[in-house]
């Protein structure tokens, strides 16, 4: 069966993975491709004889890797057998008779794929199965993992701590008023601040519309219920359950399993529905989006929740929707879905800056990403007079964003506004009337020429990207539409918990791309300890902050002032480029702040044109050699003429896009042999130096092959090919590179074992 080259590469990687026993043939359809694999699970010693663990995990588990049509931009998703045990933590919401979806990584698999590749996803799957077999997926020493909620269409905003304090201890159902807005089956609601119990409340709904869409808003209620106290103490529920509520019966059953009065909760829902449709204030037939009710189940856990120190009460929100039958209003047809929880937060606003000459401020700009960093850069530029701006983002403003976002909106408590629309409104308040807002996925903008042409205006000198997404970096690196535009792309990102900010400005005509600059950044870390330490930050992994009660609602904690420091220095560099003109070459700009320092040191490095070699070996690869590497190879080859010379190459392999970036060199060891007709790379401390290069680049760059010179010209010899093959055999399936310098050109060969 024909499959795309990226999926064929993925199957190749799966077959080489040490933990995969068997890989089936790809099963492709129009939208997805399924690949069945058998995974070896290391069982606890006490379970090996039986071949199955006490938790129900088998020694060999059959799993499915499901690739979407946009792979490798999007990561595949993982599925287990339908009868896999469900009484384990870190399982995604599950419907009966469907394969089980494990939550193997607390971040986005897209980011894991683009940082470490498909092997890392399989590693996470095997690690998850191993822990599931040993019963260690849930470590109570670290706290209770909140019930997994993913792809929920609705968000409920409330203070979990305040709600926890008002839940009745006798097991009765508490009724709290809510305001809501709904569109296409999704609900955004916020509890009334007072949390005052409502007596005989009724539902209402007002239809709103503009030229493009219809939505509704109004008032509803939240029914909050928990198990009654026993002997003055709450009942503790230690049994982990994945989210399985998909309709009213399963929701009520879930409530009963948690010690909640099934009949009381069901009766509350029935009475609220009847009271609402029998009311005289509104005709229920006008409720085009149905009747909504929120149900919040309170569960006492044995330890504090992860992300909520000191609170062991877990709150599980659900949305119950009643379809309105205009012919029979008493006919109750319901659907139920779990909802996200978001904490209510209060934001702060930035100070005004200005003082830029008027003429440069008329230049057209594009801002891709309107999050905390992007919003502040946009407002810095706008407050300086740059108001001809196109805004692109596909997210809505969540309450936690306000802690660091540059804007605040009074309707945030009721309507989740689009970031682009909010930014547009804020910039218009600064008297800018040339603002375009597009609710678009940055990845689609960069890979789809039609969407790119619709949202990116011609003549924009700068396209500023601030998403911090590795998936976006992958998309813009291979973007054909960007290749055709005259505008220059600049990627601005923060590292090290805000202690470092970088601006990667592509060269004219993309002669050096943003992925080249990213590799160059980590090559610079090899020789700049201050830059390396700052980018690495205080921990090996980003510190994460829970902004809602589910294990996917994560953000990196840093103060508004920290983000403002990074955004202000980056915006200042952008202002200077716009005023003085863009440089004639690619630029790597880095701002670093030592531990405890309040300011930042700003440095600028030029990066000349990248040498690009398209190699047909092993299915075709694009090899990109950074300008400093080309120059060093050329100078060293000339210095040792008429003898051959050489050394080792370090770089980055984007396996999914079949791109190799050669970013740096490791000098030939002292025991290397240089003669007029041969070069033999020595071994004295070579492995140590290569490992040092990998470590000093923060794990971004690795040994990828060798180079040597042919002073008298000539292609790769048979000996050269044999040497390359031996290196490929040790590369674990990754491609190995051999560069040959001649007085007239650079030649490249690739081998993969």
XYZ file of C-alpha atoms in Angstrom:
753
model
C 0.000 0.000 0.000
C 1.328 3.412 -0.949
C 2.050 5.742 1.932
C 3.741 9.125 2.075
C 7.501 9.342 2.430
C 7.295 10.783 5.996
C 5.130 7.845 7.122
C 7.423 5.395 5.341
C 10.311 6.963 7.267
C 8.300 6.632 10.477
C 7.675 2.924 9.846
C 11.402 2.533 9.241
C 12.136 4.138 12.618
C 9.548 1.936 14.345
C 11.200 -1.204 12.970
C 14.546 -0.086 14.389
C 13.292 0.773 17.867
C 14.686 -1.575 20.509
C 11.403 -1.760 22.412
C 9.235 -2.651 19.399
C 8.983 -6.379 18.712
C 6.843 -6.289 15.592
C 5.605 -3.653 13.157
C 2.593 -4.356 10.978
C 1.934 -3.103 7.478
C 0.523 0.463 7.326
C -3.269 0.610 6.943
C -3.962 3.855 5.064
C -7.174 5.725 4.376
C -7.830 9.223 3.062
C -7.304 10.901 6.426
C -5.213 8.578 8.607
C -2.681 5.782 8.462
C -2.683 3.158 11.219
C 0.397 1.126 12.070
C 0.077 -1.778 14.508
C 3.084 -2.492 16.729
C 3.840 -5.018 19.453
C 5.630 -3.479 22.420
C 7.752 -5.402 24.918
C 6.672 -4.328 28.416
C 9.154 -4.899 31.268
C 6.892 -6.551 33.848
C 7.680 -6.683 37.573
C 9.522 -9.889 38.468
C 6.530 -11.262 40.370
C 4.397 -11.040 37.196
C 6.786 -12.435 34.587
C 5.682 -16.055 34.949
C 2.030 -15.174 34.373
C 2.877 -12.822 31.502
C 0.530 -10.176 32.852
C 0.879 -7.706 35.712
C -1.472 -7.398 38.658
C -2.780 -4.210 37.032
C -3.744 -6.076 33.857
C -0.867 -5.027 31.604
C 0.426 -7.796 29.351
C 4.069 -8.634 28.692
C 3.512 -7.862 25.013
C 1.013 -5.109 24.340
C -0.400 -4.468 20.889
C -0.654 -0.748 20.200
C -1.634 1.411 17.256
C 0.277 4.432 16.020
C -2.164 6.617 14.093
C -0.710 9.168 11.694
C -2.837 12.047 10.439
C -2.681 13.395 6.908
C -0.498 16.309 8.093
C 2.246 14.172 9.656
C 5.032 15.105 10.426
C 3.713 18.584 11.258
C 1.377 16.954 13.766
C 2.418 14.073 15.980
C 0.689 10.695 15.692
C -1.685 9.634 18.438
C -1.376 6.408 20.400
C -4.056 3.818 21.028
C -4.160 0.669 23.170
C -6.475 -2.320 22.985
C -10.177 -1.739 23.731
C -10.106 -3.972 26.835
C -7.038 -2.295 28.346
C -7.599 -1.648 32.096
C -9.301 1.698 32.692
C -8.659 1.953 36.431
C -5.267 3.569 35.813
C -4.277 7.230 35.884
C -3.074 9.177 32.861
C -5.674 7.816 30.458
C -7.361 10.260 28.129
C -11.170 10.585 28.223
C -12.586 7.281 27.047
C -15.804 6.161 25.392
C -17.068 2.548 25.645
C -16.029 0.173 22.832
C -13.215 2.465 21.720
C -9.452 1.906 21.916
C -7.856 3.310 25.045
C -5.736 6.446 24.602
C -2.862 6.748 27.114
C -1.596 10.124 28.292
C 2.123 9.411 27.874
C 3.451 12.982 28.001
C 2.245 15.950 30.047
C 3.007 18.390 27.239
C 1.980 18.350 23.591
C 3.200 15.363 21.570
C 3.698 17.770 18.656
C 6.429 19.530 20.601
C 8.021 16.230 21.673
C 8.071 15.046 18.057
C 9.758 18.176 16.756
C 12.279 18.289 19.593
C 13.354 14.652 19.852
C 11.603 12.791 17.017
C 9.284 9.795 16.782
C 11.595 7.598 18.873
C 10.948 9.806 21.894
C 7.185 9.283 21.570
C 7.655 5.507 21.491
C 10.029 5.785 24.467
C 7.285 7.617 26.376
C 4.746 4.938 25.433
C 7.002 2.131 26.679
C 7.775 4.034 29.876
C 4.033 4.583 30.419
C 3.268 0.876 29.926
C 6.114 -0.084 32.266
C 4.769 2.178 35.001
C 1.227 0.960 34.351
C 2.435 -2.623 34.827
C 4.210 -1.717 38.065
C 1.289 0.373 39.340
C 3.452 3.500 39.630
C 1.710 5.837 37.194
C 0.338 7.708 40.182
C 2.959 8.782 42.711
C 1.136 10.072 45.779
C 4.353 11.617 47.079
C 4.046 14.126 44.264
C 0.322 14.611 44.800
C -2.903 13.414 43.209
C -2.973 13.772 39.428
C -6.171 15.591 38.374
C -8.477 13.649 36.096
C -7.312 14.005 32.509
C -9.430 16.256 30.311
C -8.477 16.746 26.674
C -10.184 18.280 23.646
C -13.036 19.599 25.787
C -15.286 22.035 23.913
C -16.278 23.978 27.034
C -14.530 25.968 29.744
C -15.911 26.803 33.180
C -14.303 29.613 35.167
C -14.443 29.589 38.958
C -12.241 29.765 42.010
C -11.701 26.154 43.049
C -10.615 27.175 46.531
C -13.744 29.298 47.107
C -16.065 26.632 45.717
C -14.431 23.995 47.928
C -15.308 26.067 50.992
C -19.059 26.222 50.253
C -19.832 22.605 49.324
C -22.437 21.191 51.765
C -21.076 18.523 54.091
C -24.458 16.764 54.271
C -24.327 15.659 50.634
C -27.074 17.983 49.447
C -26.889 19.635 46.021
C -25.757 23.272 45.971
C -27.154 25.497 43.205
C -24.969 28.430 42.059
C -25.843 30.963 39.367
C -23.655 31.278 36.241
C -23.361 33.503 33.221
C -22.566 31.823 29.938
C -21.992 32.233 26.233
C -22.370 29.357 23.765
C -21.659 28.719 20.114
C -21.819 25.431 18.197
C -22.173 23.221 21.264
C -19.345 24.758 23.272
C -19.945 26.688 26.458
C -17.927 29.308 28.271
C -19.349 30.064 31.702
C -18.315 31.761 34.912
C -19.739 31.309 38.364
C -21.299 34.307 40.094
C -18.653 35.885 42.283
C -20.809 35.727 45.405
C -21.386 31.928 45.156
C -24.773 32.610 46.746
C -27.155 29.612 46.595
C -29.971 30.168 44.095
C -33.578 29.501 44.993
C -35.722 28.248 42.091
C -33.545 29.679 39.301
C -34.584 29.390 35.657
C -32.633 29.255 32.424
C -32.660 32.070 29.876
C -30.969 32.669 26.546
C -30.537 35.615 24.194
C -29.534 35.077 20.581
C -26.693 37.275 19.315
C -25.372 37.486 15.783
C -23.256 39.428 13.357
C -22.587 38.991 9.670
C -20.495 35.874 10.180
C -21.816 33.821 13.076
C -24.499 33.346 15.685
C -24.082 32.715 19.363
C -26.160 32.903 22.518
C -25.649 34.215 26.019
C -27.612 34.209 29.208
C -27.892 32.729 32.704
C -27.869 29.140 33.883
C -26.889 27.279 37.048
C -24.220 24.941 38.313
C -25.257 21.997 40.488
C -22.408 21.225 42.885
C -22.466 17.973 44.826
C -20.115 15.893 46.946
C -20.310 12.813 49.127
C -21.696 13.461 52.652
C -19.289 13.570 55.569
C -19.092 10.512 57.819
C -18.476 11.143 61.524
C -17.643 14.730 60.705
C -14.979 13.818 58.163
C -15.079 13.772 54.349
C -15.129 10.452 52.542
C -11.807 9.887 50.774
C -11.755 8.254 47.328
C -8.381 6.698 46.482
C -9.446 4.816 43.346
C -8.327 6.533 40.149
C -10.812 6.596 37.270
C -10.380 8.008 33.784
C -13.058 10.302 32.402
C -15.873 8.155 30.997
C -18.998 10.307 31.391
C -20.520 10.740 27.934
C -24.255 10.991 28.638
C -26.597 11.627 31.555
C -26.759 8.014 32.809
C -22.960 7.658 32.853
C -22.621 11.055 34.552
C -25.093 10.095 37.277
C -23.399 6.706 37.651
C -20.041 8.436 38.006
C -21.555 10.637 40.717
C -22.876 7.602 42.575
C -19.459 5.919 42.401
C -18.074 9.005 44.130
C -20.579 8.741 46.991
C -22.902 11.447 45.664
C -26.682 11.119 45.960
C -27.745 9.873 42.490
C -31.443 10.602 43.020
C -30.929 14.095 44.473
C -28.722 15.177 41.572
C -31.066 13.693 38.977
C -34.085 15.362 40.620
C -32.307 18.729 40.658
C -31.720 18.471 36.912
C -35.323 17.404 36.216
C -36.810 20.229 38.293
C -34.532 22.845 36.725
C -35.485 21.740 33.214
C -39.225 21.762 33.986
C -39.062 25.106 35.772
C -37.168 26.652 32.844
C -39.424 25.466 30.035
C -42.611 26.227 32.011
C -41.541 29.769 32.863
C -43.401 32.744 31.432
C -40.439 35.079 30.881
C -39.185 33.363 27.681
C -40.423 30.953 25.031
C -38.080 27.928 25.122
C -38.616 27.459 21.385
C -36.374 30.498 20.822
C -33.408 28.765 22.503
C -31.621 27.820 19.294
C -28.523 26.594 21.154
C -30.398 24.407 23.639
C -30.651 24.510 27.428
C -27.410 24.150 29.371
C -26.691 23.097 32.940
C -23.306 22.751 34.633
C -22.636 19.873 37.013
C -19.644 19.990 39.353
C -18.733 16.803 41.212
C -16.553 17.250 44.303
C -14.222 14.370 45.229
C -12.019 14.180 48.321
C -8.607 12.715 47.453
C -6.045 11.215 49.859
C -3.400 13.885 49.138
C -3.209 17.388 47.714
C -3.773 17.790 43.994
C -0.751 18.289 41.782
C -0.662 21.994 41.006
C -2.905 22.904 43.964
C -0.840 22.570 47.157
C -2.952 22.366 50.290
C -6.190 21.396 48.525
C -7.114 17.725 48.245
C -10.655 18.284 46.964
C -10.891 17.622 43.219
C -13.680 19.325 41.283
C -14.906 17.646 38.084
C -16.938 19.954 35.800
C -19.432 18.726 33.191
C -21.825 20.404 30.781
C -25.320 18.935 30.351
C -27.120 20.104 27.209
C -30.845 19.591 26.587
C -32.079 19.780 23.006
C -35.359 21.648 22.761
C -38.150 19.768 20.965
C -40.552 22.487 19.832
C -43.304 19.876 19.382
C -42.922 18.366 22.847
C -41.103 20.552 25.369
C -41.348 17.851 28.046
C -39.263 15.488 25.928
C -35.753 15.579 27.416
C -32.914 14.682 25.016
C -29.543 15.230 26.628
C -25.855 15.140 25.846
C -23.027 15.419 28.367
C -19.379 16.335 27.998
C -16.579 17.067 30.427
C -15.310 20.649 30.584
C -12.060 22.430 31.261
C -11.675 24.401 34.452
C -9.890 27.767 34.404
C -9.008 29.868 37.419
C -10.105 33.489 37.427
C -7.178 35.901 37.456
C -6.676 39.685 37.402
C -4.335 41.264 34.783
C -2.093 44.344 34.639
C -1.433 46.841 31.854
C 1.903 47.982 30.379
C 3.356 51.490 30.446
C 3.447 53.739 27.449
C 6.565 54.148 25.313
C 7.076 56.350 22.246
C 9.480 58.696 20.482
C 9.920 57.177 16.977
C 10.012 59.283 13.785
C 6.725 59.168 11.899
C 7.847 58.028 8.429
C 9.136 54.540 9.401
C 5.982 53.857 11.410
C 3.926 53.579 8.218
C 5.669 50.293 7.342
C 3.443 47.250 7.255
C 4.119 44.594 9.906
C 2.858 41.073 10.556
C 2.627 39.678 14.102
C 2.270 35.881 14.259
C 1.401 34.974 17.850
C -0.456 37.239 20.251
C 0.442 35.571 23.548
C 2.260 37.168 26.445
C 5.468 37.906 24.518
C 3.815 38.687 21.183
C 1.145 40.937 22.687
C 3.735 43.017 24.532
C 5.975 43.376 21.480
C 2.937 44.412 19.405
C 1.914 47.019 21.963
C 5.499 48.289 22.381
C 5.590 48.848 18.626
C 2.070 50.266 18.536
C 2.751 52.688 21.393
C 5.852 53.769 19.472
C 3.643 54.549 16.475
C 3.816 51.352 14.381
C 0.127 50.734 13.725
C -0.069 49.236 10.233
C -0.206 45.704 11.591
C -1.640 42.286 10.749
C -2.306 40.032 13.744
C -2.415 36.226 13.435
C -3.303 33.810 16.260
C -5.751 30.949 16.743
C -6.264 31.068 20.505
C -8.716 32.781 22.816
C -7.792 34.735 25.899
C -7.900 32.594 29.047
C -8.020 34.106 32.526
C -4.484 32.931 33.353
C -3.132 34.807 30.297
C -4.021 38.105 31.947
C -1.271 37.669 34.529
C 1.264 38.441 31.798
C -0.742 39.596 28.796
C -0.477 43.170 27.603
C -4.228 43.806 27.524
C -7.315 43.388 29.673
C -10.954 43.201 28.659
C -13.949 43.882 30.842
C -16.005 41.118 29.183
C -13.406 38.425 29.861
C -15.520 36.997 32.678
C -18.378 36.232 30.230
C -16.980 35.907 26.711
C -13.653 34.243 25.852
C -12.391 36.777 23.288
C -10.016 35.918 20.489
C -6.522 37.250 21.176
C -6.316 38.838 17.744
C -9.622 40.655 18.192
C -8.580 41.858 21.630
C -5.256 43.084 20.296
C -7.027 44.770 17.391
C -9.349 46.571 19.818
C -6.409 47.633 22.002
C -4.442 48.978 19.033
C -7.504 50.787 17.733
C -7.778 52.511 21.118
C -4.309 53.891 20.344
C -5.843 55.475 17.220
C -4.436 52.906 14.765
C -6.999 52.147 12.066
C -4.981 49.824 9.807
C -5.193 46.689 11.943
C -6.173 43.326 10.462
C -6.979 40.410 12.788
C -6.972 36.803 11.541
C -8.036 33.833 13.649
C -5.711 31.376 11.913
C -3.350 28.569 12.879
C 0.224 29.764 12.273
C 1.199 26.340 10.940
C -1.496 26.451 8.272
C -0.537 30.015 7.333
C 3.057 28.990 6.633
C 2.340 25.740 4.773
C -0.777 26.698 2.790
C -0.033 29.147 -0.036
C -3.684 30.148 -0.368
C -4.089 31.011 3.328
C -0.690 32.721 3.327
C -1.781 34.937 0.433
C -5.026 35.791 2.186
C -3.545 36.897 5.516
C 0.042 38.044 4.829
C -0.022 41.424 3.065
C 2.353 42.139 0.207
C 5.084 44.607 1.053
C 5.391 43.808 4.751
C 9.128 44.090 5.513
C 8.922 42.072 8.741
C 6.987 38.959 9.733
C 7.447 38.692 13.510
C 6.773 35.216 14.948
C 6.536 34.814 18.738
C 4.651 31.551 19.262
C 7.590 29.670 20.902
C 6.187 26.569 19.177
C 8.577 23.995 17.716
C 5.790 22.908 15.393
C 5.563 26.446 14.009
C 9.371 26.521 13.658
C 9.187 23.323 11.602
C 6.412 24.762 9.412
C 8.107 28.097 8.727
C 11.455 26.407 8.053
C 10.015 24.456 5.120
C 7.482 27.125 4.075
C 7.227 27.489 0.290
C 5.104 30.674 0.577
C 7.826 32.302 2.681
C 10.314 31.443 -0.057
C 8.264 33.579 -2.450
C 7.737 36.693 -0.311
C 10.050 39.690 -0.041
C 9.394 40.096 3.655
C 11.921 38.912 6.224
C 10.940 36.478 8.971
C 12.156 37.102 12.523
C 11.471 34.605 15.314
C 11.533 35.973 18.867
C 11.555 33.542 21.794
C 12.374 33.382 25.497
C 14.545 30.769 27.196
C 15.670 29.935 30.707
C 12.464 31.029 32.470
C 12.738 34.473 30.892
C 16.447 35.068 31.600
C 17.223 34.978 27.886
C 15.519 36.291 24.769
C 16.641 35.694 21.201
C 15.724 37.249 17.857
C 16.463 35.167 14.760
C 16.297 37.354 11.626
C 16.429 35.451 8.361
C 18.712 36.634 5.569
C 17.462 38.318 2.371
C 15.744 35.813 0.122
C 15.954 33.279 2.973
C 19.637 32.743 2.182
C 19.833 31.748 5.857
C 16.625 30.329 7.312
C 15.229 30.402 10.798
C 16.157 26.738 11.415
C 19.743 27.579 10.415
C 19.727 30.371 12.987
C 18.279 28.074 15.662
C 21.149 25.636 15.081
C 23.615 28.539 15.079
C 22.260 29.674 18.445
C 23.142 26.351 20.056
C 26.475 26.228 18.243
C 27.259 29.586 19.893
C 26.416 28.016 23.253
C 29.423 25.719 22.794
C 31.853 28.628 23.139
C 29.803 31.046 25.249
C 29.273 29.734 28.779
C 27.150 32.725 29.827
C 24.774 32.255 26.897
C 24.659 28.505 27.491
C 23.898 28.799 31.205
C 21.235 31.452 30.665
C 19.393 29.533 27.957
C 19.534 26.357 30.051
C 17.942 28.175 32.997
C 17.830 26.888 36.534
C 16.406 23.456 35.738
C 16.740 20.841 33.022
C 13.039 21.116 32.264
C 10.749 24.170 32.205
C 8.988 24.761 35.504
C 5.248 24.394 34.976
C 2.260 25.995 36.636
C -1.253 24.542 36.687
C -3.848 27.096 35.532
C -6.828 24.773 35.790
C -7.709 21.389 37.235
C -6.382 19.097 34.569
C -2.897 17.829 33.852
C -2.734 19.554 30.467
C -3.455 23.105 31.708
C 0.177 24.126 32.078
C 2.131 27.321 31.690
C 5.643 28.455 32.589
C 5.570 30.698 35.681
C 7.361 34.013 35.324
C 6.337 37.480 36.367
C 4.858 40.103 34.086
C 7.990 42.194 34.629
C 10.190 39.341 33.410
C 8.241 39.030 30.171
C 8.214 42.813 29.797
C 12.006 42.930 30.144
C 12.416 40.409 27.322
C 9.764 41.957 25.100
C 11.058 45.503 25.534
C 14.637 44.727 24.452
C 13.388 42.640 21.512
C 10.959 45.397 20.496
C 13.765 47.955 20.705
C 15.838 45.885 18.247
C 12.841 45.603 15.913
C 12.296 49.362 16.112
C 15.915 50.033 15.132
C 15.708 47.679 12.166
C 12.512 49.372 11.017
C 14.006 52.855 11.442
C 17.544 52.248 10.137
C 16.730 49.535 7.590
C 17.120 45.780 7.777
C 20.683 44.414 7.683
C 21.997 42.778 4.511
C 22.534 39.429 6.206
C 20.874 37.101 8.695
C 21.232 38.101 12.336
C 21.333 36.192 15.607
C 20.576 38.542 18.504
C 20.705 37.327 22.093
C 19.755 39.014 25.331
C 21.009 37.370 28.517
C 20.647 38.177 32.189
C 22.875 36.670 34.849
C 21.264 35.245 37.978
C 20.041 38.152 40.110
C 20.686 40.836 37.477
C 17.806 43.134 36.577
C 19.081 44.116 33.144
C 20.076 42.245 29.989
C 23.225 42.156 27.876
C 22.395 42.324 24.156
C 24.674 40.839 21.491
C 24.361 40.666 17.708
C 26.016 38.169 15.371
C 25.829 38.021 11.594
C 25.264 34.756 9.759
C 26.125 34.696 6.079
C 24.357 32.665 3.400
C 23.855 28.984 4.118
C 25.340 26.488 1.685
C 22.534 24.153 0.559
C 23.256 20.770 -1.004
C 20.396 18.535 -2.092
C 21.603 14.940 -1.809
C 19.778 12.124 -3.576
C 21.304 9.408 -1.348
C 18.994 7.421 0.955
C 15.725 8.782 -0.431
C 16.874 12.393 -0.692
C 18.063 14.838 1.962
C 18.672 18.569 2.096
C 21.992 19.349 3.738
C 22.395 22.920 4.991
C 25.914 24.002 5.942
C 26.189 27.178 7.981
C 28.470 29.879 6.628
C 31.045 29.734 9.486
C 31.433 25.994 8.901
C 31.986 26.497 5.166
C 34.554 29.220 5.829
C 36.447 27.198 8.443
C 36.595 24.128 6.187
C 37.831 26.262 3.301
C 40.521 27.990 5.379
C 41.746 24.749 6.984
C 41.872 22.962 3.647
C 43.917 25.781 2.100
C 46.260 25.897 5.080
C 47.149 22.177 4.834
C 47.548 22.006 1.056
C 48.912 19.956 -0.658
C 48.022 17.517 2.140
C 44.504 16.359 2.850
C 42.944 17.397 6.137
C 39.583 17.035 7.841
C 37.602 16.758 11.066
C 34.257 15.859 12.613
C 30.873 17.494 11.950
C 28.200 18.346 14.511
C 24.718 19.422 13.616
C 20.991 18.877 13.858
C 18.940 16.272 12.006
C 15.300 17.135 11.346
C 14.437 13.537 10.538
C 10.771 14.105 9.759
C 11.567 16.805 7.150
C 14.716 15.042 5.878
C 16.875 18.070 6.603
C 20.396 18.075 8.043
C 21.933 21.274 9.359
C 25.716 21.220 9.806
C 26.312 23.844 12.459
C 29.805 23.225 13.818
C 33.070 21.339 13.715
C 35.306 19.382 16.044
C 38.969 19.660 15.123
C 40.914 16.623 14.028
C 42.724 14.969 16.969
C 46.496 15.191 17.252
C 46.969 11.616 16.080
C 45.279 12.302 12.729
C 47.254 11.521 9.570
C 47.539 14.192 6.860
C 49.202 13.152 3.608
C 48.988 14.231 -0.008
C 46.718 11.339 -0.962
C 44.907 10.484 2.228
C 43.570 11.758 5.527
C 42.948 9.527 8.530
C 40.904 11.034 11.340
C 42.574 10.271 14.668
C 40.846 9.001 17.777
C 42.751 10.741 20.609
C 40.023 12.242 22.845
C 37.690 12.492 19.836
C 34.725 10.834 21.544
C 35.251 13.054 24.585
C 35.239 16.178 22.405
C 32.131 15.080 20.530
C 30.294 14.401 23.767
C 31.458 17.778 25.025
C 30.067 19.464 21.904
C 26.724 17.724 22.437
C 26.584 18.754 26.093
C 27.769 22.326 25.496
C 25.052 22.800 22.846
C 22.464 21.774 25.439
C 21.811 18.533 23.593
C 20.729 20.257 20.371
C 23.756 19.322 18.243
C 25.206 15.852 17.792
C 27.948 14.096 15.846
C 26.626 13.598 12.314
C 29.692 12.680 10.259
C 33.076 13.822 9.007
C 34.694 16.054 6.422
C 38.000 15.935 4.602
C 39.672 17.706 1.706
C 40.669 16.634 -1.803
C 43.198 19.334 -2.746
C 43.466 17.947 -6.269
C 39.701 17.578 -6.658
C 37.693 14.433 -7.107
C 34.545 12.872 -5.713
C 34.179 10.462 -2.805
C 36.514 7.516 -3.193
C 35.677 3.944 -2.407
C 37.544 4.280 0.884
C 35.529 7.402 1.655
C 32.305 5.480 1.057
C 33.442 2.581 3.237
C 34.344 4.994 6.049
C 30.947 6.678 5.762
C 29.195 3.320 5.902
C 31.029 2.369 9.104
C 29.944 5.641 10.692
C 26.344 5.006 9.559
C 26.404 1.571 11.155
C 27.104 3.227 14.510
C 24.465 5.956 14.033
C 21.487 3.868 15.089
C 19.558 4.384 11.852
C 20.159 8.117 11.630
C 21.826 9.435 8.473
C 25.583 9.970 8.506
C 27.226 12.707 6.441
C 30.516 12.859 4.588
C 31.679 16.214 3.206
C 34.526 16.518 0.717
C 36.129 19.893 0.078
C 37.651 20.533 -3.323
C 39.097 23.803 -4.626
C 35.914 24.365 -6.646
C 33.051 22.889 -4.626
C 31.783 21.023 -1.569
C 30.556 17.490 -2.179
C 28.242 15.623 0.149
C 27.342 11.954 0.559
C 24.865 10.376 2.986
C 24.580 6.828 4.216
C 22.051 5.253 6.559
C 22.281 1.777 7.952
